[in-house]
mmCIF file of C-alpha atoms in Angstrom:
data_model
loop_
_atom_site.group_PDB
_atom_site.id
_atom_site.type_symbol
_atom_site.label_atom_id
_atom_site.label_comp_id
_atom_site.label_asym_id
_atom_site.label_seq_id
_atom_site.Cartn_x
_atom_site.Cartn_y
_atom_site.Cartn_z
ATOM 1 C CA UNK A 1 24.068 -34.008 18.123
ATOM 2 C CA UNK A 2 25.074 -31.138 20.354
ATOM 3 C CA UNK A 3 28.129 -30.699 18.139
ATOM 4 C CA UNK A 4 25.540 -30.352 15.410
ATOM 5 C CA UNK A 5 23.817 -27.734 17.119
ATOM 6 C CA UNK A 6 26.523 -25.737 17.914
ATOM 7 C CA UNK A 7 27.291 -25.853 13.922
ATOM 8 C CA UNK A 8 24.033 -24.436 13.038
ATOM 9 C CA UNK A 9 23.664 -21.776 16.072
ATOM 10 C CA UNK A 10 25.693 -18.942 14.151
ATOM 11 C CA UNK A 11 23.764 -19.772 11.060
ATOM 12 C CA UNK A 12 20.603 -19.493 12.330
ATOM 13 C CA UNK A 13 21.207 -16.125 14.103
ATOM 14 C CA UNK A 14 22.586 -14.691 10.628
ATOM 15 C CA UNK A 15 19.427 -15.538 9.025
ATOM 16 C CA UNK A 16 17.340 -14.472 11.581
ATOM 17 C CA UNK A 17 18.748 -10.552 10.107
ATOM 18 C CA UNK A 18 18.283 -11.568 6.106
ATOM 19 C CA UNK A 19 14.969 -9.880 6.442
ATOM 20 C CA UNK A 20 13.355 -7.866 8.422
ATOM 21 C CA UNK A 21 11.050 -7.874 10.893
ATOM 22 C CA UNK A 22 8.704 -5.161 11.944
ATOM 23 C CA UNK A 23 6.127 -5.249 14.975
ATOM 24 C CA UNK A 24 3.853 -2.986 12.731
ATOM 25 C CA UNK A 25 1.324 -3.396 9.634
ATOM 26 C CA UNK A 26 1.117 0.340 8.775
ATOM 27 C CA UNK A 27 0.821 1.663 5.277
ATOM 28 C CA UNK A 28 0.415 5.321 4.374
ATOM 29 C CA UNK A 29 -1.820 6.772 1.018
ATOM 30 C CA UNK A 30 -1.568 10.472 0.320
ATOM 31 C CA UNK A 31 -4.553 11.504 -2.342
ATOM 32 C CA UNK A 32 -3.638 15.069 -3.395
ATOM 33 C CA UNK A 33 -5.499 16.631 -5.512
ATOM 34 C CA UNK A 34 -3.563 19.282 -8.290
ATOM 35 C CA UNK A 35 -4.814 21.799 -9.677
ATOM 36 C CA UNK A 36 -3.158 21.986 -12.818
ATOM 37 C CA UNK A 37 -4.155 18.343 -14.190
ATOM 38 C CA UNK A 38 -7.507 18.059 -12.084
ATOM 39 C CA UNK A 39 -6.808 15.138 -11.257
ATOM 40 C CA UNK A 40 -6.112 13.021 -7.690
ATOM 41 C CA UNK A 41 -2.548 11.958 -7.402
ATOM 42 C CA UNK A 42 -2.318 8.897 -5.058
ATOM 43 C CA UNK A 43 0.881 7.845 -3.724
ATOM 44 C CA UNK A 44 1.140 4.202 -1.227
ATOM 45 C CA UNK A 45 3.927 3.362 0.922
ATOM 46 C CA UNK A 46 4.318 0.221 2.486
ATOM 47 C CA UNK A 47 6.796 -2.310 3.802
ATOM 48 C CA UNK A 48 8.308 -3.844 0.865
ATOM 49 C CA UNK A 49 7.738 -7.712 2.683
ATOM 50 C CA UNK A 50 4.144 -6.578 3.501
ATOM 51 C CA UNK A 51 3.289 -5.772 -0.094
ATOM 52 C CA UNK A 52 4.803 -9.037 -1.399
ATOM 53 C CA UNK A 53 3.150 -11.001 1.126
ATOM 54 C CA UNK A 54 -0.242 -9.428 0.551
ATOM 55 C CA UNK A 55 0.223 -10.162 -3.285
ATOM 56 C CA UNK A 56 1.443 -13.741 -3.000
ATOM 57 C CA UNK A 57 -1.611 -14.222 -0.739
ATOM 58 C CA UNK A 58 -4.441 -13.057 -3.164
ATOM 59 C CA UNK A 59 -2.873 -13.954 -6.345
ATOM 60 C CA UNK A 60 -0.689 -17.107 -5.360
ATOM 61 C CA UNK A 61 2.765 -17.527 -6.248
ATOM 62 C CA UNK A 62 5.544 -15.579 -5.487
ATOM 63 C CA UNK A 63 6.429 -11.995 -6.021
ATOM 64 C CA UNK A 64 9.699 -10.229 -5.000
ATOM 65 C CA UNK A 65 10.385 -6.652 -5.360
ATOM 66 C CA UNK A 66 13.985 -5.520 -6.018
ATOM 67 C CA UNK A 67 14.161 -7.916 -9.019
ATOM 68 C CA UNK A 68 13.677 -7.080 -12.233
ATOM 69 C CA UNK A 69 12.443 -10.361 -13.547
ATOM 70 C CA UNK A 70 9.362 -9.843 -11.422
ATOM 71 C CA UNK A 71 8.741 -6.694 -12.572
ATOM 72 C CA UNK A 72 5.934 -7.441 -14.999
ATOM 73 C CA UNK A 73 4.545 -9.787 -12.917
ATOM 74 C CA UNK A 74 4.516 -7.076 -10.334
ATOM 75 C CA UNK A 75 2.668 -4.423 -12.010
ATOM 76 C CA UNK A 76 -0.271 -7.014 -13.647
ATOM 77 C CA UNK A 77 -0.691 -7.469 -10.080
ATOM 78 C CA UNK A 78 -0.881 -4.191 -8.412
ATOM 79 C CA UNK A 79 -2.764 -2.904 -11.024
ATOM 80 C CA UNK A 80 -5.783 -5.467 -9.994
ATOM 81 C CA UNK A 81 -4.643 -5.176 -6.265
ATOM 82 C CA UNK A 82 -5.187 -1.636 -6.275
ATOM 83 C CA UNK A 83 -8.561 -1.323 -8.260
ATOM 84 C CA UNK A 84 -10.065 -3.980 -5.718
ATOM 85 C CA UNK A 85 -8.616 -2.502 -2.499
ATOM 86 C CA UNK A 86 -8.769 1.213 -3.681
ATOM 87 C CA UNK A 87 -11.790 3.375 -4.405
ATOM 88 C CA UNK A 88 -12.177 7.001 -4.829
ATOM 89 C CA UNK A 89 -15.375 8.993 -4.742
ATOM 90 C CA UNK A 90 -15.878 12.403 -4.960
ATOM 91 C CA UNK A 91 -19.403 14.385 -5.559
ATOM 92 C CA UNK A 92 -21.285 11.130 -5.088
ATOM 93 C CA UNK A 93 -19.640 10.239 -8.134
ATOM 94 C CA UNK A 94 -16.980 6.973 -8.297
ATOM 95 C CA UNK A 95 -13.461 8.194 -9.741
ATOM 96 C CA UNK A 96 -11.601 5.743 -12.718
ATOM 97 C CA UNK A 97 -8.515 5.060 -10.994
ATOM 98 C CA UNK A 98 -5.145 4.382 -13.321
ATOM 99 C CA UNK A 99 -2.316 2.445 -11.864
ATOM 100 C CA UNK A 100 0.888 4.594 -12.581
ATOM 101 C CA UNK A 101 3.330 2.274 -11.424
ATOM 102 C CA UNK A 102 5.707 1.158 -8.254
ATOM 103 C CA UNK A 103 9.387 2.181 -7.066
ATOM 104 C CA UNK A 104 11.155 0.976 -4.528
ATOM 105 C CA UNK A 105 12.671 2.354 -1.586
ATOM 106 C CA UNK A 106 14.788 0.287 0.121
ATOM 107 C CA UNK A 107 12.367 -1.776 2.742
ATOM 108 C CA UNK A 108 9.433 0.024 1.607
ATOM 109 C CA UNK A 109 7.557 0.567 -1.743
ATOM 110 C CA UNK A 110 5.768 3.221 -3.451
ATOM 111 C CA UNK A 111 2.595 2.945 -5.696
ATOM 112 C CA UNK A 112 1.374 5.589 -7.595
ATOM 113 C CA UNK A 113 -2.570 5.656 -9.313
ATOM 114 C CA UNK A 114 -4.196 8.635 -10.621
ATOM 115 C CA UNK A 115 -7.431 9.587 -11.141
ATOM 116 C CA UNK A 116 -9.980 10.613 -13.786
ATOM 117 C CA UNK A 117 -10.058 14.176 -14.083
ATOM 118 C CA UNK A 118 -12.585 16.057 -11.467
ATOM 119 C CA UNK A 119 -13.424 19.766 -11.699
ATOM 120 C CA UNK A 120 -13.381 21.136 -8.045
ATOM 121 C CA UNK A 121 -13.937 18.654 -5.423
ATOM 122 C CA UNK A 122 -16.055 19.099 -2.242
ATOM 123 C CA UNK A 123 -16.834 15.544 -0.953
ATOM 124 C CA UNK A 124 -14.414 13.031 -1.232
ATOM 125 C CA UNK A 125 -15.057 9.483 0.398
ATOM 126 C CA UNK A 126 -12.327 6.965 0.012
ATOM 127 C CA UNK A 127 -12.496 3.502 0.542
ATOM 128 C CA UNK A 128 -8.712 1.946 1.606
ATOM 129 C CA UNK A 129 -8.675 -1.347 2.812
ATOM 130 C CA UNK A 130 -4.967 -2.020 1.087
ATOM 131 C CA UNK A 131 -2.826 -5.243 2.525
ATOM 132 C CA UNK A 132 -6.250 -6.040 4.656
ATOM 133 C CA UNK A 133 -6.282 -9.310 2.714
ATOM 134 C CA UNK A 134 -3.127 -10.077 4.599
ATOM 135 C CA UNK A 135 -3.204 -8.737 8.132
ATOM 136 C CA UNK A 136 -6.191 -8.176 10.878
ATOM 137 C CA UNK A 137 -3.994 -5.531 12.273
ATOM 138 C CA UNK A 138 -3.154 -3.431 9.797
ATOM 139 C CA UNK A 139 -3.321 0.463 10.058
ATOM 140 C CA UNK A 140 -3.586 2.473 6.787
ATOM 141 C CA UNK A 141 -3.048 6.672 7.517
ATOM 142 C CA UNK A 142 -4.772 8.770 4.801
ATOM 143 C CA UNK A 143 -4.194 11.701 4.148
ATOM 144 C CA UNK A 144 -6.204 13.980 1.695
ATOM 145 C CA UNK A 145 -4.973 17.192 0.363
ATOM 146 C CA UNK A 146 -7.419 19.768 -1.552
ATOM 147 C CA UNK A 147 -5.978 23.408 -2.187
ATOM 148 C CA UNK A 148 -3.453 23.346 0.175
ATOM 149 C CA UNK A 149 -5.630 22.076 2.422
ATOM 150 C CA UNK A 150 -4.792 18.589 4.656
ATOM 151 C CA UNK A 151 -6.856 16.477 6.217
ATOM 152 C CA UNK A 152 -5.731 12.983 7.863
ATOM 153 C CA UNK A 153 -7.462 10.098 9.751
ATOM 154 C CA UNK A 154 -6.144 6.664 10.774
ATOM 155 C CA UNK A 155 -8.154 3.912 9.293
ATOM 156 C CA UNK A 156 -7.938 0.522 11.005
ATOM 157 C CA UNK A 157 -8.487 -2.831 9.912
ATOM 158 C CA UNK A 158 -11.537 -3.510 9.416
ATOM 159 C CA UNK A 159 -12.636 0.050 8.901
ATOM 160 C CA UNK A 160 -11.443 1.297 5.698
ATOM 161 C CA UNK A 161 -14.437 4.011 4.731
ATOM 162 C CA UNK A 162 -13.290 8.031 5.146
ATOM 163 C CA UNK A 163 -15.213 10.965 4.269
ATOM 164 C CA UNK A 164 -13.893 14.586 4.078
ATOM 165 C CA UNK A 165 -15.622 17.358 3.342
ATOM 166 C CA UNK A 166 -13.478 20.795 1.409
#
């Protein structure tokens, strides 16, 4: 038995590095408005793991990023993720959000949603409560970006309401 043992030891601290671990659920969305299309461009980075985790957990099943036979499976479900756990508001008036897409980034991935076109925002309330469905610790930073101008605020689980005024 402890020859055994001593067999397995060097495989089970290789696989303890196939994937990685981090000590933090943080997940960044940047909502910047431009000028030229009127419209909100939202980009969200998160930990590649985190994302299929979060997935797998509301949808069932598996999804892996990084291979292209999930790929459509991958985008049918971000597209639903994101309309439940994203919401946009601006002028009291709710924003139709369009999934763009995803790319990834080596541990990390990128999804991209735009918005309706809006003429000249003022009030803009967001609602972000992405990969909460997974984790009672997670941290999403927003940032909002109007004109140049940048405002940011650290929304943690279970807050997930922001309002910024331009």
């Amino acid at each position: 038995m402890k020859k055994l043992w001593l067999l397995l030891l060097p495989i089970v601290f290789l696989l303890s590095f196939t994937k990685v671990w981090h000590p933090y659920h943080v997940g960044s969305v940047e909502i910047n408005y431009s000028s030229k299309s009127k419209t909100f461009e939202v980009t969200g980075r998160f930990f590649l793991d985190d994302l299929e985790n979060g997935l797998g957990k509301k949808y069932g099943g598996t999804f892996h990023f990084n291979d292209d036979k999930y790929k459509a499976k991958l985008n049918e479900a971000l597209f639903k993720y994101c309309q439940e756990y994203f919401k946009l508001k601006t002028d009291n008036k709710f924003l139709k959000i369009n999934y763009i897409g995803y790319e990834e980034d080596q541990e990390s991935v990128n999804v991209y949603l735009e918005s309706e076109p809006v003429a000249n925002p003022k009030k803009i309330e967001a609602a972000v409560s992405l990969l909460y469905n997974l984790f009672d610790d997670q941290i999403n930073i927003v940032h909002i970006i109007v004109k140049g101008d940048r405002k940011s605020e650290k929304l943690t689980y279970p807050n997930r309401y922001l309002y910024k005024q331009f």
